[in-house]
Coordinates of C-alpha atoms in Angstrom, one line a residue:
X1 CA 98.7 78.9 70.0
X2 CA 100.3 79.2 66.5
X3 CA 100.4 82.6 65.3
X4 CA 100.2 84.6 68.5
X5 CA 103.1 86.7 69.5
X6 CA 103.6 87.5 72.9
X7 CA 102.3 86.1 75.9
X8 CA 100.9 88.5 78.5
X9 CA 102.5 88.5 81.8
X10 CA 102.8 91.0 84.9
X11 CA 105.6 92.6 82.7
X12 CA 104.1 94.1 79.7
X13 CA 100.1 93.9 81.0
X14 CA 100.7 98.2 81.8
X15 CA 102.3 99.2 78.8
X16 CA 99.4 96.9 76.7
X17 CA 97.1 98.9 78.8
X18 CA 98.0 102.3 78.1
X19 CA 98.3 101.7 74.6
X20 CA 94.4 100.3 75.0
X21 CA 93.2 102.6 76.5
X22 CA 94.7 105.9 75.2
X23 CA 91.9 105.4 72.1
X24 CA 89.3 105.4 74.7
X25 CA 86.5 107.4 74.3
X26 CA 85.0 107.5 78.1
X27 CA 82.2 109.9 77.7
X28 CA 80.7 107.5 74.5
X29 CA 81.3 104.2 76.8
X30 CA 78.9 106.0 80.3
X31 CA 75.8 106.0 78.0
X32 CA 76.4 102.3 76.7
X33 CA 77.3 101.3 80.6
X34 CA 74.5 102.7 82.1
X35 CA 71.8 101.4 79.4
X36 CA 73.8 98.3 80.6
X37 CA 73.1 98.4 84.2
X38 CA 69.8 99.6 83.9
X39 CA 69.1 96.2 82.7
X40 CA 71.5 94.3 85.1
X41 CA 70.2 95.7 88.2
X42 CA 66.5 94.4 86.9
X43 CA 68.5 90.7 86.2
X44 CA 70.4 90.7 89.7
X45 CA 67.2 91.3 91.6
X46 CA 65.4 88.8 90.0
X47 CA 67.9 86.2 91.4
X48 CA 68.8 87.5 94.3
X49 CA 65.3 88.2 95.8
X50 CA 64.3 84.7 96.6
X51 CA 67.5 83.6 98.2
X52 CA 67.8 86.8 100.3
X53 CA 64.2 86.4 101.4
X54 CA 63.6 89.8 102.1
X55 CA 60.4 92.4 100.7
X56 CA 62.6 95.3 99.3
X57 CA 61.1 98.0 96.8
X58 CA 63.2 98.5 94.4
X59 CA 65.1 101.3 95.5
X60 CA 66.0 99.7 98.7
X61 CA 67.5 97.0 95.9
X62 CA 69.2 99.0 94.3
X63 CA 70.9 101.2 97.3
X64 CA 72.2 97.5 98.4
X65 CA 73.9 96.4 95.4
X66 CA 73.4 98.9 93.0
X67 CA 77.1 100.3 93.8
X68 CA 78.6 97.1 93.3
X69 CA 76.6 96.6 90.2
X70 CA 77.5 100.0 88.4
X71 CA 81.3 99.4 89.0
X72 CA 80.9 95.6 87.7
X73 CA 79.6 96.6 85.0
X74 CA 81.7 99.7 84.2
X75 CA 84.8 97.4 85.2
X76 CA 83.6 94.1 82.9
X77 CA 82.9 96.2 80.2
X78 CA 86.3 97.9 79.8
X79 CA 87.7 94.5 80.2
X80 CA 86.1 93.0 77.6
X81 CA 86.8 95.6 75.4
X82 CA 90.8 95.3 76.2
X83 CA 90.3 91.2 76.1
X84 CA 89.3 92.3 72.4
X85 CA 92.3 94.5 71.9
X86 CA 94.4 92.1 72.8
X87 CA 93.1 89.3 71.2
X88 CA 93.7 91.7 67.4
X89 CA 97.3 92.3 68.8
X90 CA 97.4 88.0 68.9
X91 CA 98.4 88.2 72.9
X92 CA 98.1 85.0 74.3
X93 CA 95.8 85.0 77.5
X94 CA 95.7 81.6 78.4
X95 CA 97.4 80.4 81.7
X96 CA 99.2 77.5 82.8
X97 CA 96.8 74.5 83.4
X98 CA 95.6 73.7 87.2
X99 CA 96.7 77.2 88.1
X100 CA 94.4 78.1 91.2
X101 CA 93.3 81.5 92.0
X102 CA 89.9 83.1 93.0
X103 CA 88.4 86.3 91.6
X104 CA 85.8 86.8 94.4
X105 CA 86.6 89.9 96.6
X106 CA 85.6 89.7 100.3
X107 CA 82.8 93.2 100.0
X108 CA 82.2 95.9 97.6
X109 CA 85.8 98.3 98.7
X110 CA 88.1 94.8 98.0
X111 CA 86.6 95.0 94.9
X112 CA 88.3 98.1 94.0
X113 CA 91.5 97.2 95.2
X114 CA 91.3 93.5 93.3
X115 CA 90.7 95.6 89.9
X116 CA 94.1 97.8 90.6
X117 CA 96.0 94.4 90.6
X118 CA 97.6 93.3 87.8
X119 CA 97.8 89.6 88.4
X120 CA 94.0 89.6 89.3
X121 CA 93.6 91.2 85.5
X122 CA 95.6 88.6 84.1
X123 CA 93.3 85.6 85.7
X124 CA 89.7 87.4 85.0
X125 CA 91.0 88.0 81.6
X126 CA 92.1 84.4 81.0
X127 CA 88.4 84.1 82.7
X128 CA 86.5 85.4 79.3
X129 CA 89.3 84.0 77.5
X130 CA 87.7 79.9 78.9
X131 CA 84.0 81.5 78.8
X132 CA 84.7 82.6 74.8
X133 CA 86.1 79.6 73.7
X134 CA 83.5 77.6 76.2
X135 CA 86.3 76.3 78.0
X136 CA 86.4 74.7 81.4
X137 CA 87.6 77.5 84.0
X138 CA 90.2 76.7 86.5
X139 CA 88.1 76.9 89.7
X140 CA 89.7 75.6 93.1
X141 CA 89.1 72.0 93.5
X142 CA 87.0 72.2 96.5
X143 CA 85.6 75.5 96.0
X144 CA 86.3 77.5 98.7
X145 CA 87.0 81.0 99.7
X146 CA 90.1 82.4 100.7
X147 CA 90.4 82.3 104.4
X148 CA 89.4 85.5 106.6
X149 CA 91.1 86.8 109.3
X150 CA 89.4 88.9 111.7
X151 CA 90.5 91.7 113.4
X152 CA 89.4 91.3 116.5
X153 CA 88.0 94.4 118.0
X154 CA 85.3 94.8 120.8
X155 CA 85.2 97.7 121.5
X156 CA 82.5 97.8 124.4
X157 CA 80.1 96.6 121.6
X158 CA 78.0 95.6 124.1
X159 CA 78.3 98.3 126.5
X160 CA 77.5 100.7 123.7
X161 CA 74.5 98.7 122.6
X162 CA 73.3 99.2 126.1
X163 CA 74.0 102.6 126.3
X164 CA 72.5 103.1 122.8
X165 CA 69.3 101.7 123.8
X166 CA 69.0 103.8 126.6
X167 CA 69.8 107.3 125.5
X168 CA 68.7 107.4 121.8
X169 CA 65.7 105.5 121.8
X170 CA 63.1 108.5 121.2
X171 CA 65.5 109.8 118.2
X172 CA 64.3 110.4 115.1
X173 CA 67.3 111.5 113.1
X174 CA 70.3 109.7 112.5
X175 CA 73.8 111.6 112.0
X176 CA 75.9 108.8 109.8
X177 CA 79.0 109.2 108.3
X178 CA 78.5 113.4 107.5
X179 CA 82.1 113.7 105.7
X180 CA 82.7 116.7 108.0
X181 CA 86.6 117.6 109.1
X182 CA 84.7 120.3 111.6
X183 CA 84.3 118.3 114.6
X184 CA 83.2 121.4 116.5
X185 CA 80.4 122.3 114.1
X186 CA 79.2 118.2 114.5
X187 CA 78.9 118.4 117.8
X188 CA 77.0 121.6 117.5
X189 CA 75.0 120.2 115.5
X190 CA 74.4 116.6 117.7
X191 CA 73.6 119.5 120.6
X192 CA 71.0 121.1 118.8
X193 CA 69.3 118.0 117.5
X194 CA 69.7 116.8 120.6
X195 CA 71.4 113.4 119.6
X196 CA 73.7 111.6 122.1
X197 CA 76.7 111.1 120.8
X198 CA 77.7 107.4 120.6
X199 CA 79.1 106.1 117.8
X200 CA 78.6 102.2 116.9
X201 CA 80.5 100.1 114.5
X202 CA 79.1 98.9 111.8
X203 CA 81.6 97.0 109.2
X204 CA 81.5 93.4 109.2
X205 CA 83.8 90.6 108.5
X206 CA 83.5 86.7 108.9
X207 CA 85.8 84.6 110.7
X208 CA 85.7 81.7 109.1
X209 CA 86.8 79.6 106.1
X210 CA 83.5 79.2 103.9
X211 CA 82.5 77.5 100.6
X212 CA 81.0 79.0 98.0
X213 CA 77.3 79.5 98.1
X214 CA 75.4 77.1 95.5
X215 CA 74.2 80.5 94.0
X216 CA 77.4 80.8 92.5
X217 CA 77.1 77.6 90.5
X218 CA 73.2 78.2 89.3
X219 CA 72.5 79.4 85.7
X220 CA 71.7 83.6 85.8
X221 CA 68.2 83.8 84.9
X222 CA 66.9 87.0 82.6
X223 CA 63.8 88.6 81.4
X224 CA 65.7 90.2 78.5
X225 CA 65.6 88.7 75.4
X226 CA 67.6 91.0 72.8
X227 CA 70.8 90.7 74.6
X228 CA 74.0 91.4 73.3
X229 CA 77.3 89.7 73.2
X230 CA 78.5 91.5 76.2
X231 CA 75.4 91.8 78.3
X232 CA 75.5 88.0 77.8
X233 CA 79.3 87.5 79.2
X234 CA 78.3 90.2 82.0
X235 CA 75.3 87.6 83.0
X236 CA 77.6 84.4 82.5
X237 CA 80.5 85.8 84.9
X238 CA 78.3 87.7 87.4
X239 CA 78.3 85.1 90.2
X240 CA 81.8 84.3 89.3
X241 CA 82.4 87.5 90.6
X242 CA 79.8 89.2 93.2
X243 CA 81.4 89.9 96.6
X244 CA 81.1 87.3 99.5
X245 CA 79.1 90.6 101.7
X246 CA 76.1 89.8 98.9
X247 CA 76.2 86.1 98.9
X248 CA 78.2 83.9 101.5
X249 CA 77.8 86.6 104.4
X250 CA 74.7 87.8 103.8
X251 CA 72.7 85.4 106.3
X252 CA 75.0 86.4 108.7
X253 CA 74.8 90.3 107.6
X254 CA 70.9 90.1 107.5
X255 CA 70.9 88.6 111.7
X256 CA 73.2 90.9 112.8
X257 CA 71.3 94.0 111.2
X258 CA 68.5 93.3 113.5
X259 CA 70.1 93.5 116.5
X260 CA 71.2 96.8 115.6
X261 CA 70.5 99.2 118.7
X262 CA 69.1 102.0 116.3
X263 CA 65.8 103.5 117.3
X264 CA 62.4 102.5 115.7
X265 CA 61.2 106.0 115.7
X266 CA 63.9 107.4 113.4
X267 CA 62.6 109.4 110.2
X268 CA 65.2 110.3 109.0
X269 CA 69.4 109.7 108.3
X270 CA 71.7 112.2 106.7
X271 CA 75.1 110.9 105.5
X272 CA 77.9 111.4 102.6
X273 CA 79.1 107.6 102.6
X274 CA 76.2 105.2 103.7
X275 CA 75.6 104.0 99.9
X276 CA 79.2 103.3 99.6
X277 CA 79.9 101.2 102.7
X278 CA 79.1 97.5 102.5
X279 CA 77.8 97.7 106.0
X280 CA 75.8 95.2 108.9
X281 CA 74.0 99.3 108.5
X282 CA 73.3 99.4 104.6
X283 CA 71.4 96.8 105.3
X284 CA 69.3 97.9 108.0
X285 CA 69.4 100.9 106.3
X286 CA 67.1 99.2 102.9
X287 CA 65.2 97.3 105.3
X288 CA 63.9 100.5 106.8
X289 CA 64.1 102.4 103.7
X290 CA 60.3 102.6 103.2
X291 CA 60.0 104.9 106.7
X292 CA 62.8 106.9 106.1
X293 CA 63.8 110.3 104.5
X294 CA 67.7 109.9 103.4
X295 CA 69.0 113.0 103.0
X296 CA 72.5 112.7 101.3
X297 CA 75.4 115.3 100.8
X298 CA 77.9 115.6 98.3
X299 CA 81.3 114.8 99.5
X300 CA 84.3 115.9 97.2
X301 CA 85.0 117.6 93.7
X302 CA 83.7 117.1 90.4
X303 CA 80.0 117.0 91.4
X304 CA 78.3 119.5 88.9
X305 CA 81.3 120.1 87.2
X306 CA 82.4 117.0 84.7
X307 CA 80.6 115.4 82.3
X308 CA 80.1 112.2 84.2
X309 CA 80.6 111.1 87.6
X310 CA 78.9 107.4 88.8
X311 CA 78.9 108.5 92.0
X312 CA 76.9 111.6 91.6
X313 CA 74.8 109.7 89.1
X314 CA 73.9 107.1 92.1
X315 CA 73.7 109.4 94.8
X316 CA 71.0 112.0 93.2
X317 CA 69.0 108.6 92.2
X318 CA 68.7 106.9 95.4
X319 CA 68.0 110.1 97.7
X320 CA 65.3 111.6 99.2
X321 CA 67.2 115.4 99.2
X322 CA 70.8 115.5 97.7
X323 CA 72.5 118.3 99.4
X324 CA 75.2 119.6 96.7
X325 CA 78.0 122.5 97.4
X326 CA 76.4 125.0 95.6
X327 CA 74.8 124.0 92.1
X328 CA 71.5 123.2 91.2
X329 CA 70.2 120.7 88.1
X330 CA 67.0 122.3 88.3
X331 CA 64.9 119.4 85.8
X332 CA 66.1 117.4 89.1
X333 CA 63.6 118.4 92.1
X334 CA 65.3 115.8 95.1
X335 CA 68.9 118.3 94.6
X336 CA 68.9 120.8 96.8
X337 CA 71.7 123.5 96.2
X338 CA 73.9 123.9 99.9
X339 CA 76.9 124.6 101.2
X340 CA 80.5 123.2 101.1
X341 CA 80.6 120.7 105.0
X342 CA 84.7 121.3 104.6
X343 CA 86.1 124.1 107.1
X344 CA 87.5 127.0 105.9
X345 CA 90.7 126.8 106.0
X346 CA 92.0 130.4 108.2
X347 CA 95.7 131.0 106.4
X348 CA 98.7 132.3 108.8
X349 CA 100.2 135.6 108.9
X350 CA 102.2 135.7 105.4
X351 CA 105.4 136.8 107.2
X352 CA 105.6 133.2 108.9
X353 CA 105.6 131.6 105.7
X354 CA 108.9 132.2 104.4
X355 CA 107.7 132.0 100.6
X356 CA 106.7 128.4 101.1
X357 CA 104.9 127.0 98.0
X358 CA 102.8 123.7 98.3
X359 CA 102.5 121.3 95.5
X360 CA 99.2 119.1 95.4
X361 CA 99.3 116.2 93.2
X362 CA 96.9 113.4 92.3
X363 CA 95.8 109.6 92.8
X364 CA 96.5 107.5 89.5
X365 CA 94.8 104.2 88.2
X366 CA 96.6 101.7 86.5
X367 CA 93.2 100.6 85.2
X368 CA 89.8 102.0 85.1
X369 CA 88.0 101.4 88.2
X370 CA 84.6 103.1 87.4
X371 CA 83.5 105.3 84.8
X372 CA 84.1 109.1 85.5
X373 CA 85.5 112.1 83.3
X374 CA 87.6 113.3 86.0
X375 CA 90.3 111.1 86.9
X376 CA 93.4 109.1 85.5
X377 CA 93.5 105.9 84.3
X378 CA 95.9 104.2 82.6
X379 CA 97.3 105.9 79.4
X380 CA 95.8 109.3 81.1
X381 CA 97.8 108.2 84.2
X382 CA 101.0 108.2 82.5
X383 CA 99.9 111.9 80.7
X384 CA 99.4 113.1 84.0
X385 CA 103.1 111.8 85.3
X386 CA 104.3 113.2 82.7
X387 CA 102.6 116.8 83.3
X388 CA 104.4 116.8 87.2
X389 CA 107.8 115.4 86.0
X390 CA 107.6 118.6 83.5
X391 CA 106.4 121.0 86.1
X392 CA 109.1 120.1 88.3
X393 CA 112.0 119.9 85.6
X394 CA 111.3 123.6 84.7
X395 CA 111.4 125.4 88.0
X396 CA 114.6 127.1 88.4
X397 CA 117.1 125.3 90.5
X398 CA 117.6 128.3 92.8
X399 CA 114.1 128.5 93.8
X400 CA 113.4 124.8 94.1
X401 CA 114.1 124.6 98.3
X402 CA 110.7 127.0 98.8
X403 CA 108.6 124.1 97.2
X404 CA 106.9 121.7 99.0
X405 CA 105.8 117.9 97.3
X406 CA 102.8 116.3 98.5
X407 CA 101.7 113.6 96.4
X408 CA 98.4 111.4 97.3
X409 CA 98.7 109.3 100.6
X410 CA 99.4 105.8 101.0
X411 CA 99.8 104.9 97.2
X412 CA 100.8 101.3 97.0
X413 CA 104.5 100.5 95.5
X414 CA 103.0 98.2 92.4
X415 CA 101.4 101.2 91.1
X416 CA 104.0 102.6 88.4
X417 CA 101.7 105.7 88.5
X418 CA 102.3 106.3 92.1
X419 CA 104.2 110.0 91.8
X420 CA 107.0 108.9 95.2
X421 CA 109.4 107.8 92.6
X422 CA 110.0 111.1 91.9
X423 CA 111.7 112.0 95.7
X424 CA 114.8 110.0 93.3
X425 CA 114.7 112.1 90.8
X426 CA 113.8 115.2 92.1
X427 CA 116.3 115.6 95.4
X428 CA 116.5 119.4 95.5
X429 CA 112.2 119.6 96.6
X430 CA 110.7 118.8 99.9
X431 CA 108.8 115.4 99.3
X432 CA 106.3 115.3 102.6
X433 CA 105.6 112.4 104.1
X434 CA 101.8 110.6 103.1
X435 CA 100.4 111.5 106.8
X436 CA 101.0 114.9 106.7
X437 CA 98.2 117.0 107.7
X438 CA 96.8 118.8 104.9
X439 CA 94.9 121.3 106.4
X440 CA 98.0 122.4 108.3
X441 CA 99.9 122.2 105.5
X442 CA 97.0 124.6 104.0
X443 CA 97.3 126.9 106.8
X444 CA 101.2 127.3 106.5
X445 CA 101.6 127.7 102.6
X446 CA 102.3 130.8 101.0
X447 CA 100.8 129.7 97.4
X448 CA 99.4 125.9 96.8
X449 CA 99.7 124.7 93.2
X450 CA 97.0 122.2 91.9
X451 CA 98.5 119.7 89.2
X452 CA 94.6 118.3 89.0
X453 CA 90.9 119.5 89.8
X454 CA 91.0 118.0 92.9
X455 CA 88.8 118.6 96.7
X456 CA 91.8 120.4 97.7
X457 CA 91.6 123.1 95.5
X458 CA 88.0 123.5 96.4
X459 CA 89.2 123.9 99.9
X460 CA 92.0 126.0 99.0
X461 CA 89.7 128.5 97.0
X462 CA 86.6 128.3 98.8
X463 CA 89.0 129.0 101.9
X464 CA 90.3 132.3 99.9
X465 CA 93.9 130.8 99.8
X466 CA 95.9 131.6 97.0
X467 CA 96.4 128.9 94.6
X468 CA 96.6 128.0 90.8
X469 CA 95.5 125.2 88.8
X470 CA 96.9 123.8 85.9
X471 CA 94.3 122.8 83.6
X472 CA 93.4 122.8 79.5
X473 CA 90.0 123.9 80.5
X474 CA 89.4 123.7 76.5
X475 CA 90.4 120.0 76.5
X476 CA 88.8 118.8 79.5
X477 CA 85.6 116.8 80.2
X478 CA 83.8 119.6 82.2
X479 CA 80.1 121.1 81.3
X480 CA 79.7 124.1 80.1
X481 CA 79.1 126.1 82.8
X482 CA 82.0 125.0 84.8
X483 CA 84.6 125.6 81.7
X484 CA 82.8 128.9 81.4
X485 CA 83.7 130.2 85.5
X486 CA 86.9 129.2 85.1
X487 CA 88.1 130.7 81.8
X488 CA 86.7 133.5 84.5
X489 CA 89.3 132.2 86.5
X490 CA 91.7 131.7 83.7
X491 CA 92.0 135.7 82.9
X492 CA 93.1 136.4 86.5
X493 CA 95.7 133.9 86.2
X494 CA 94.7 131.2 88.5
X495 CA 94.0 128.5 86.2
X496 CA 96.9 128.1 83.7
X497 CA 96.7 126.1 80.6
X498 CA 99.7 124.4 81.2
X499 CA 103.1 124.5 83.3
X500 CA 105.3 126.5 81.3
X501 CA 102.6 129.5 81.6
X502 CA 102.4 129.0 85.4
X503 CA 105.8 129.2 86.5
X504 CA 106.6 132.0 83.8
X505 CA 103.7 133.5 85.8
X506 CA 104.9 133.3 89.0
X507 CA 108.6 133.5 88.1
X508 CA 107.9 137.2 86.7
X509 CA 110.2 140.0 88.5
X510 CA 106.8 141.8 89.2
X511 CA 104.9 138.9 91.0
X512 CA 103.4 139.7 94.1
X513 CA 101.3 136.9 95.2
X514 CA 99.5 139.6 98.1
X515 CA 99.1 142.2 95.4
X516 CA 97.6 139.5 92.8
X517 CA 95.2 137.4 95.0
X518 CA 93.5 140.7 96.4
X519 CA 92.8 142.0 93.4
X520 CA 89.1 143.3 93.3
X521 CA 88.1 141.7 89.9
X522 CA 89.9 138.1 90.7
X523 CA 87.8 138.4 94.4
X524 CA 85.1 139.0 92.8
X525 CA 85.7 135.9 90.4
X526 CA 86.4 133.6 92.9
X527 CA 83.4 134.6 94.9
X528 CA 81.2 133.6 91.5
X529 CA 83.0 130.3 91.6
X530 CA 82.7 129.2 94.9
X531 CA 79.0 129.8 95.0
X532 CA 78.4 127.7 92.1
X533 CA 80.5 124.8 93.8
X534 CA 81.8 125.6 97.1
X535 CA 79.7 127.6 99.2
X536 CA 81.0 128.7 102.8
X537 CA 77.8 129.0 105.5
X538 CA 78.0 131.0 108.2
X539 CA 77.4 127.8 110.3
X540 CA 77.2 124.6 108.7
X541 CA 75.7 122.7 112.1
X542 CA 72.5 125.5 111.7
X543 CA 72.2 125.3 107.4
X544 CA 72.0 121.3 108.3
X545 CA 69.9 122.3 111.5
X546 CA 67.4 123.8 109.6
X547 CA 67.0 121.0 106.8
X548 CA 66.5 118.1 109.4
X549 CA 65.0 120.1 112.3

């Protein structure tokens, strides 16, 4: 390849990367994406309804691989746009001849994890690379799948299918998944509904070495004819890509589904996670759809706040009554403003915290993994590294043994985001240890300090815990209303602008963190705050009670 300078390899694919996709503009790119999938999801169901077999409305359709669809397309799309970045910078993206590899990710969640690797970025971009130039892909010869293992796991399946049968056969509600860390106020709730509790398992995973389905290898038929160049390469690679859970499993998905113990009579099935999980349940679940009320809660930060978020986008859509924290889009009549399902969070005696301060920092993507205003990606990633380092370069030396370091759990070691490389930098902090408990570590904190807009801040404040957040409310991708409540928060010092300001904050001779946080204007801020976006009931199991009762 005459003319092209460098090669791209596992080595330099990051730093290519950042420099990509630090001229991204995100917000422009959701409109394009979603005009995008509005016409893919039309295109997948039209082949995908005969080999599935099945008489699905189309929201049921699009509650089963919707999900999947939104991320491919946000995924492929930021792809392609780096394959063209590259290909100006004269990278070379072809690979060695006969190399084998597969693309295909086992469900919807391996999916994710796939797009975080860097060698499986390197192949699907050599993939458009063979499709541009019309060459012949390297597939594997005989066109299998990687082999499965299962994790063998009985559980009493059978004894519980038994049992389900026989105690929840007249329900008519169905408590899935609620995202609740109250296991007290659950059970409250189960007693009042009067649901047995048994828990079933859902997941699904085959045990056996398969070939790929013939569906992979058929042309992808559309009723669009003004496509565009990429809508075209996101129809050409789609089966090259789909999970095996919508194609090679699904026979087996679809059998076992009906031998799901779950009661005929039920009406209706709140949850946080169902549309998420590729699940032997998500499908009963769309089978069923039509006779069901779905009544789905919000489960984290950033709903109602940033500018876009695909998973609030999906979850208002396909819901009968979405159940947010607090806010209302009132143009929207299936939201349904509620309360936060976290616990409060009940803070110790501040003389048994011996002026511990808790540092809270966040996950980091090496590549974007959906389309969202609130997270790092990339060159935002290495901003956001950056921002910590800084923050923990400037606290004085002397106080440094008082702070406490917990970064997200159970980041892999090939992310050159993931913030534990700083216990080698930093040795005079307290680094904690990815299983920590963080509501205890809530409970036993003096002051928690929020490098990001993250759940835990939600917690900390709706839990009336003092804490500070650094954040350029001016720069960030928020709406309106949410920059306006916290420039609110901003003039009582709890959001800072920056590290410098919040440690010359806190570091001032006159800082009392008692005296500060009980201040009657900055309660009465925070009380504004957290009923826009994290509302505390007085008892979550009887707010739910009355909704589904």
């Amino acid at each position: 390849m005459s003319g092209r300078s460098k090669i791209l390899n596992l080595k330099n694919i990051n730093e290519l990367y950042e420099e990509y996709s630090s001229k991204n503009k995100i917000l422009k790119r959701t409109k394009l994406c979603d005009y995008y999938y509005s016409r893919l999801i039309d295109d997948a169901i039209l082949n995908l309804k005969n080999f599935y077999d099945v008489r699905w409305s189309f929201k049921s359709w699009e509650l089963f691989i919707g999900p999947f669809v939104h991320r491919y397309v946000s995924v492929i799309y930021d792809r392609i746009e780096f394959y063209y970045y590259l290909n100006k910078k004269k990278i070379n993206l072809s690979l060695k001849k006969n190399q084998k590899f597969t693309l295909i990710a086992s469900k919807r969640d391996d999916f994710l994890k796939l797009i975080e690797d860097d060698s499986w970025n390197i192949k699907f971009l050599n993939l458009i690379y063979t499709k541009k130039k019309k060459k012949n892909f390297n597939k594997l010869p005989d066109d299998n799948l990687k082999k499965k293992n299962r994790e063998f796991n009985f559980n009493f399946k059978f004894l519980k299918y038994f049992f389900y049968k026989l105690f929840k056969s007249k329900e008519k509600i169905l408590i899935y998944k609620p995202y609740w860390n109250n296991k007290k106020e659950l059970a409250k709730l189960l007693l009042k509904l009067k649901i047995f509790p048994i828990k079933l398992d859902y997941n699904f995973t085959s045990s056996y070495q398969i070939k790929k389905n013939s569906i992979r290898f058929s042309n992808f038929k559309t009723k669009f004819k003004n496509l565009d160049k990429n809508e075209k390469l996101l129809r050409n690679i789609f089966f090259d890509l789909i999970p095996e859970f919508y194609v090679e499993d699904f026979e087996a998905v679809k059998a076992e589904s009906k031998n799901l113990p779950l009661s005929k009579n039920l009406k209706k099935i709140y949850s946080s996670l169902c549309i998420w999980e590729d699940t032997v349940f998500k499908f009963w679940l769309c089978e069923n759809l039509h006779r069901l009320k779905l009544y789905y809660s919000q489960h984290g930060v950033n709903y109602g706040m940033t500018l876009y978020s695909y998973s609030q986008v999906l979850e208002k859509k396909l819901s009968d009554y979405y159940l947010t924290w607090g806010w209302n889009e009132k143009k929207i009549k299936n939201i349904v403003p509620f309360y936060s399902t976290k616990v409060k969070i009940i803070q110790k005696s501040v003389e048994n915290f011996n002026k511990k301060i808790l540092i809270i920092n966040s996950k980091c993507f090496k590549y974007l993994p959906e389309n969202h205003t609130a997270i790092f990606y990339g060159y935002e990633s290495k901003k956001y590294n950056e921002k910590v380092q800084e923050l923990l370069r400037i606290i004085p030396k002397n106080s440094r043994k008082n702070f406490y370091i917990k970064n997200y759990p159970y980041e892999p070691s090939s992310n050159p985001y993931n913030l534990n490389y700083l216990k080698n930098e930093f040795i005079n902090y307290n680094f904690l240890n990815d299983n920590e408990n963080i509501f205890s570590l809530l409970e036993n904190s003096e002051l928690v300090i929020h490098t990001y807009m993250g759940t835990t801040f939600l917690e900390c404040i709706g839990s009336n815990i003092p804490c500070l957040l650094i954040m350029d409310v001016d720069k960030s991708l928020l709406n309106l209303k949410t920059k306006k409540l916290l420039k609110y928060l901003e003039k009582k010092n709890i959001v800072h602008k920056n590290q410098k300001k919040l440690i010359r904050f806190i570091q001032h001779p006159n800082f009392n963190i008692k005296d500060w946080w009980n201040d009657k204007n900055l309660q009465a801020k925070v009380k504004i705050f957290c009923k826009e976006f994290v509302r505390d009931p007085n008892s979550l199991s009887g707010e739910i009670y009355k909704k589904l009762a």
